[in-house]
Structure formats: C-alpha cells, structure tokens
Amino acid sequence: MLKNKFLWTCLLLITILLQSGSILTFAEPLDGYFDPMEGNTIVGWGWESSQPNTVVPVHVTITNKATSQIVSSFSPTAAVYRNDLKENGIGNGMHGFRIRMDWDSLPDGIYQIEGTVDGKQFGNTQSYIKGEVPQEKESESVPETESPATATATRSLGIFRTTGYCPCSHCSGKWGKRTSTGAIPRSGHTVAVDPRVIPYGTKLMINGVIYTAEDCGSGVNGKHIDIYYDSHLQALRHGSRKMEVFLVR
C-alpha cells in the first residue's frame, strides 16, 4: 500500500514538473513591442520580466534609412497603465508608453523606429514614410518620359478591415510559421491578403509601416488584411480595425 502511494506521488510530481517546464518554455515574454502608431504618436510597451511590477525606462531611436543618421531619440519611462497588458500577463499592466513625434520637423524620407529595454531589442521595428519618396529606377528599360523623381510613392487603395494573426495553432492551425508563398513571416513585414484583390508580393503601407503581401488565409476575403505578429498577445491587441491602406510603388 505504501509502495503504491509512493509511486503515485512520484508520478504526480513528474507530471507537475513537465507541465511547468512546458509553460515556461512556451510563454517566455517579449521585452518590448511597438503597437500601430496613432497619428503622430508612437505607441508601445516595455518591461523587465524579472521585475514584473516595476516600471522601467525604454530607449527609442528614429533613424533616417537613406543616411543612417539618428534624427531623434527618446528615453521615456514605460509607466502607462494598459488593461490589455495586465490581462495577458505583462506584469501589473503599468508598462505602456506614448511618444509624440514632430514628423513635420524632418525632411521627406523613410524613417526606421527601433526600441530597446536594458539593451534588449523590442520584438519588432516600425517604418514611417514622410512625404513623397522618389521611386528608385529599376532598369534601363524605364521610359525616359517617366521621371522617378516625380513618381508618386503611394496610392490609396481605400479602407480595409485589418486584423492580427500569429503562428500559434489558434491563428494559423497546422501551418504555424509557414506562408502560402513559402516566405518566412516576419512581424512588421508580412501580411495575409486575398490574392484576388491584392497580388502576392505587393508592397503596402498601413499606418506608416510598409508590409509585403506574402500570405493568405481562409478567412481573409475581399478588402480584409491580416497582419502578422510574433505573439498572440500582439495579435489580440490589434483586434479588428478599419484602416486606410496604401499601395507603395
């Protein structure tokens, strides 16, 4: 009898340890993330998972992609309360930040937005396009009458419904980190589209971020775009939004 009890106790302990280990491996959180910009405001969050209820500073830099020059940098304390963070296990939720950026003070161009927490990179980066960026000449066959310097960089495709997805089984089923085109999906880069509406390979700008149409989905039909995120938390955070979509040419 005692031997049986001992065996059952050992089995129970092993089960608990295995379950705990799988949770720790699967749920390792990001250190920081940029959410879609709200007008001229850069929005995101950052924290130290080892100090889940302590507010920490984040460092955000904005770089001119053409010149590689850092044009602005900020070090705000990520201390804005967000209920979505608390509900998804990001400390006590006091880890959000908002940065008001004066884009009007910068010349036209493409700008890269990057963030770190204690030297560790955010889970994604963002791009912001200001003004009309000249289209690069692709080949000598471009007609002389078409001047790249005067070509329009973007064209509005109208208002689309946008949602978020990630490689988890709930969002991607058995496909995981595989796209219908074979490309490796990346946050801040990959979107799923209805290829009858937007062809694969098309460059799109949504809320200042340039994406590439690399995937499709059974639920993505018509004027609907699914934006790829690395974590389910960020996909949930995006929700369903009506957003203007631009074709980048």
Short mmCIF file of C-alpha atoms in Angstrom, two decimals:
data_model
loop_
_atom_site.label_atom_id
_atom_site.label_comp_id
_atom_site.label_asym_id
_atom_site.label_seq_id
_atom_site.Cartn_x
_atom_site.Cartn_y
_atom_site.Cartn_z
CA MET A 1 0.00 0.00 0.00
CA LEU A 2 2.76 2.44 0.95
CA LYS A 3 4.68 1.46 -2.17
CA ASN A 4 1.65 2.28 -4.35
CA LYS A 5 1.19 5.65 -2.66
CA PHE A 6 4.87 6.44 -3.22
CA LEU A 7 4.62 5.56 -6.93
CA TRP A 8 1.50 7.71 -7.39
CA THR A 9 3.20 10.62 -5.60
CA CYS A 10 6.25 10.36 -7.88
CA LEU A 11 4.08 10.24 -10.99
CA LEU A 12 2.15 13.30 -9.83
CA LEU A 13 5.35 15.27 -9.16
CA ILE A 14 6.79 14.35 -12.56
CA THR A 15 3.57 15.46 -14.29
CA ILE A 16 3.60 18.81 -12.49
CA LEU A 17 7.27 19.41 -13.33
CA LEU A 18 6.75 18.56 -17.01
CA GLN A 19 3.74 20.86 -17.24
CA SER A 20 5.61 23.69 -15.54
CA GLY A 21 8.58 23.28 -17.84
CA SER A 22 6.42 23.42 -20.97
CA ILE A 23 4.68 26.56 -19.76
CA LEU A 24 7.96 28.32 -19.04
CA THR A 25 9.35 27.40 -22.45
CA PHE A 26 6.25 28.36 -24.42
CA ALA A 27 5.29 31.55 -22.62
CA GLU A 28 8.61 33.39 -22.49
CA PRO A 29 7.50 37.02 -22.94
CA LEU A 30 8.90 39.74 -25.16
CA ASP A 31 10.77 42.64 -23.57
CA GLY A 32 9.01 45.33 -25.57
CA TYR A 33 6.83 45.94 -28.61
CA PHE A 34 5.59 48.74 -30.86
CA ASP A 35 1.86 48.89 -31.48
CA PRO A 36 0.43 50.58 -34.58
CA MET A 37 1.05 54.32 -34.45
CA GLU A 38 -1.82 56.63 -33.58
CA GLY A 39 -1.39 59.60 -35.89
CA ASN A 40 1.95 61.15 -34.94
CA THR A 41 2.15 59.24 -31.67
CA ILE A 42 4.47 56.24 -31.26
CA VAL A 43 2.76 53.65 -29.03
CA GLY A 44 4.25 50.59 -27.35
CA TRP A 45 5.23 48.86 -24.13
CA GLY A 46 8.33 47.60 -22.37
CA TRP A 47 9.10 45.75 -19.14
CA GLU A 48 11.57 43.55 -17.27
CA SER A 49 10.02 40.11 -16.79
CA SER A 50 12.29 39.51 -13.80
CA GLN A 51 10.70 42.58 -12.14
CA PRO A 52 7.12 42.26 -13.42
CA ASN A 53 5.61 45.06 -11.34
CA THR A 54 8.43 47.59 -11.70
CA VAL A 55 8.25 50.38 -14.29
CA VAL A 56 11.37 50.65 -16.44
CA PRO A 57 12.75 53.14 -18.99
CA VAL A 58 12.80 52.26 -22.68
CA HIS A 59 15.05 53.74 -25.35
CA VAL A 60 13.55 54.61 -28.74
CA THR A 61 15.57 55.83 -31.72
CA ILE A 62 14.42 57.16 -35.09
CA THR A 63 16.86 56.74 -37.97
CA ASN A 64 16.79 58.16 -41.48
CA LYS A 65 17.08 54.98 -43.60
CA ALA A 66 18.73 56.81 -46.52
CA THR A 67 21.53 58.37 -44.45
CA SER A 68 21.61 56.01 -41.40
CA GLN A 69 21.56 59.15 -39.23
CA ILE A 70 19.72 59.05 -35.90
CA VAL A 71 17.43 62.06 -36.10
CA SER A 72 15.62 61.66 -32.75
CA SER A 73 15.91 59.58 -29.60
CA PHE A 74 13.68 59.24 -26.55
CA SER A 75 14.00 57.52 -23.17
CA PRO A 76 10.53 57.56 -21.63
CA THR A 77 9.56 55.52 -18.60
CA ALA A 78 7.08 52.83 -19.63
CA ALA A 79 4.53 53.52 -16.92
CA VAL A 80 1.18 53.97 -18.69
CA TYR A 81 -1.44 51.51 -17.46
CA ARG A 82 -2.96 49.25 -20.11
CA ASN A 83 -5.60 46.71 -19.22
CA ASP A 84 -4.73 44.51 -22.21
CA LEU A 85 -1.19 44.07 -20.85
CA LYS A 86 -2.40 43.07 -17.40
CA GLU A 87 -4.93 40.62 -18.84
CA ASN A 88 -2.18 38.95 -20.87
CA GLY A 89 0.29 38.55 -18.04
CA ILE A 90 2.57 41.55 -18.69
CA GLY A 91 3.15 42.48 -15.04
CA ASN A 92 0.58 44.76 -13.45
CA GLY A 93 -0.19 46.48 -16.74
CA MET A 94 1.84 49.61 -15.90
CA HIS A 95 4.22 49.19 -18.85
CA GLY A 96 2.88 51.23 -21.74
CA PHE A 97 4.38 54.37 -23.26
CA ARG A 98 3.37 57.04 -25.77
CA ILE A 99 5.76 59.35 -27.62
CA ARG A 100 4.56 62.39 -29.51
CA MET A 101 6.80 62.77 -32.57
CA ASP A 102 7.12 66.01 -34.58
CA TRP A 103 7.48 64.48 -38.04
CA ASP A 104 6.97 67.92 -39.63
CA SER A 105 10.44 68.93 -38.42
CA LEU A 106 12.07 66.22 -40.55
CA PRO A 107 12.70 66.16 -44.31
CA ASP A 108 10.76 63.76 -46.53
CA GLY A 109 12.03 60.19 -46.38
CA ILE A 110 11.68 56.77 -44.78
CA TYR A 111 12.44 56.51 -41.07
CA GLN A 112 13.17 53.39 -39.01
CA ILE A 113 11.84 53.28 -35.44
CA GLU A 114 13.65 50.92 -33.04
CA GLY A 115 13.37 50.29 -29.31
CA THR A 116 15.31 48.60 -26.51
CA VAL A 117 14.79 47.72 -22.85
CA ASP A 118 18.04 47.46 -20.89
CA GLY A 119 19.90 46.90 -24.17
CA LYS A 120 17.50 44.18 -25.38
CA GLN A 121 15.74 44.80 -28.69
CA PHE A 122 11.98 45.16 -28.98
CA GLY A 123 10.13 42.32 -30.68
CA ASN A 124 9.56 44.48 -33.77
CA THR A 125 10.52 47.70 -35.52
CA GLN A 126 8.45 50.24 -37.41
CA SER A 127 8.89 52.35 -40.52
CA TYR A 128 7.42 55.79 -41.14
CA ILE A 129 7.18 57.41 -44.56
CA LYS A 130 7.07 61.20 -44.64
CA GLY A 131 6.07 62.91 -47.85
CA GLU A 132 6.68 61.50 -51.29
CA VAL A 133 9.72 59.27 -51.51
CA PRO A 134 11.16 59.03 -55.05
CA GLN A 135 10.78 55.65 -56.69
CA GLU A 136 14.10 54.02 -57.50
CA LYS A 137 14.80 53.30 -61.14
CA GLU A 138 14.61 49.54 -61.57
CA SER A 139 16.17 49.14 -65.02
CA GLU A 140 17.32 50.96 -68.12
CA SER A 141 14.07 49.95 -69.82
CA VAL A 142 12.08 52.57 -67.88
CA PRO A 143 10.77 55.10 -70.43
CA GLU A 144 12.61 58.42 -70.40
CA THR A 145 9.29 60.23 -70.11
CA GLU A 146 8.75 58.67 -66.66
CA SER A 147 10.78 60.56 -64.09
CA PRO A 148 11.45 58.60 -60.87
CA ALA A 149 11.96 61.89 -59.05
CA THR A 150 8.36 62.91 -59.73
CA ALA A 151 6.74 59.47 -59.43
CA THR A 152 4.11 59.10 -56.72
CA ALA A 153 5.36 56.90 -53.90
CA THR A 154 1.97 55.71 -52.65
CA ARG A 155 -1.62 55.43 -53.80
CA SER A 156 -4.62 54.87 -51.55
CA LEU A 157 -6.44 51.56 -52.03
CA GLY A 158 -9.20 52.65 -49.68
CA ILE A 159 -10.36 51.49 -46.26
CA PHE A 160 -9.78 47.84 -45.35
CA ARG A 161 -10.68 45.78 -42.32
CA THR A 162 -7.42 44.76 -40.63
CA THR A 163 -6.88 42.01 -38.07
CA GLY A 164 -3.85 40.36 -36.48
CA TYR A 165 -2.57 36.79 -36.51
CA CYS A 166 0.45 34.87 -35.21
CA PRO A 167 1.98 31.38 -35.72
CA CYS A 168 0.03 29.79 -32.84
CA SER A 169 -2.37 26.92 -33.56
CA HIS A 170 -5.37 29.13 -32.82
CA CYS A 171 -4.40 31.66 -35.51
CA SER A 172 -2.55 29.52 -38.07
CA GLY A 173 -3.74 25.99 -37.43
CA LYS A 174 -1.29 23.34 -38.65
CA TRP A 175 0.63 25.85 -40.81
CA GLY A 176 2.49 27.60 -37.98
CA LYS A 177 5.39 29.71 -39.30
CA ARG A 178 4.69 28.88 -42.95
CA THR A 179 3.11 31.15 -45.52
CA SER A 180 1.30 30.29 -48.72
CA THR A 181 4.17 31.80 -50.75
CA GLY A 182 6.90 29.94 -48.86
CA ALA A 183 8.32 33.15 -47.35
CA ILE A 184 9.28 33.16 -43.68
CA PRO A 185 6.80 35.53 -41.99
CA ARG A 186 8.15 38.49 -40.05
CA SER A 187 6.42 40.94 -37.75
CA GLY A 188 6.28 44.43 -39.22
CA HIS A 189 6.71 42.93 -42.71
CA THR A 190 4.25 40.11 -43.57
CA VAL A 191 0.53 40.42 -44.24
CA ALA A 192 -2.05 37.92 -45.43
CA VAL A 193 -4.34 39.11 -48.23
CA ASP A 194 -6.96 37.91 -50.66
CA PRO A 195 -4.71 37.41 -53.72
CA ARG A 196 -7.70 38.07 -55.99
CA VAL A 197 -7.73 41.62 -54.60
CA ILE A 198 -4.04 42.20 -53.78
CA PRO A 199 -1.43 40.10 -55.65
CA TYR A 200 1.36 38.37 -53.73
CA GLY A 201 4.49 40.48 -53.46
CA THR A 202 2.61 43.77 -53.36
CA LYS A 203 4.10 46.40 -51.03
CA LEU A 204 1.52 48.06 -48.80
CA MET A 205 1.74 50.88 -46.28
CA ILE A 206 -0.59 50.67 -43.28
CA ASN A 207 -0.35 53.28 -40.54
CA GLY A 208 3.16 54.25 -41.67
CA VAL A 209 4.51 50.68 -41.75
CA ILE A 210 5.47 49.04 -45.07
CA TYR A 211 4.33 45.41 -45.42
CA THR A 212 4.61 42.76 -48.13
CA ALA A 213 1.68 40.54 -49.19
CA GLU A 214 3.15 37.07 -48.56
CA ASP A 215 0.30 35.00 -47.15
CA CYS A 216 -3.41 34.27 -47.44
CA GLY A 217 -5.99 32.82 -45.11
CA SER A 218 -9.32 31.03 -45.30
CA GLY A 219 -10.96 33.94 -43.50
CA VAL A 220 -9.20 36.69 -45.48
CA ASN A 221 -11.56 37.72 -48.25
CA GLY A 222 -12.09 40.91 -50.20
CA LYS A 223 -10.97 44.14 -48.52
CA HIS A 224 -9.53 42.39 -45.48
CA ILE A 225 -5.85 42.25 -44.48
CA ASP A 226 -4.42 40.05 -41.70
CA ILE A 227 -1.22 41.49 -40.19
CA TYR A 228 1.39 39.04 -38.90
CA TYR A 229 2.68 39.35 -35.31
CA ASP A 230 5.23 37.25 -33.44
CA SER A 231 2.99 36.74 -30.40
CA HIS A 232 -0.68 36.07 -29.80
CA LEU A 233 -0.76 38.97 -27.33
CA GLN A 234 0.04 41.44 -30.10
CA ALA A 235 -2.45 39.83 -32.49
CA LEU A 236 -5.16 40.19 -29.83
CA ARG A 237 -4.07 43.75 -29.16
CA HIS A 238 -4.58 44.67 -32.82
CA GLY A 239 -8.15 43.37 -32.79
CA SER A 240 -10.26 44.41 -35.78
CA ARG A 241 -9.70 47.91 -37.15
CA LYS A 242 -10.79 49.88 -40.20
CA MET A 243 -7.61 51.38 -41.67
CA GLU A 244 -6.60 53.11 -44.87
CA VAL A 245 -4.24 51.02 -46.99
CA PHE A 246 -1.75 52.50 -49.49
CA LEU A 247 -0.05 50.84 -52.42
CA VAL A 248 3.70 51.50 -52.34
CA ARG A 249 5.06 51.88 -55.87
#
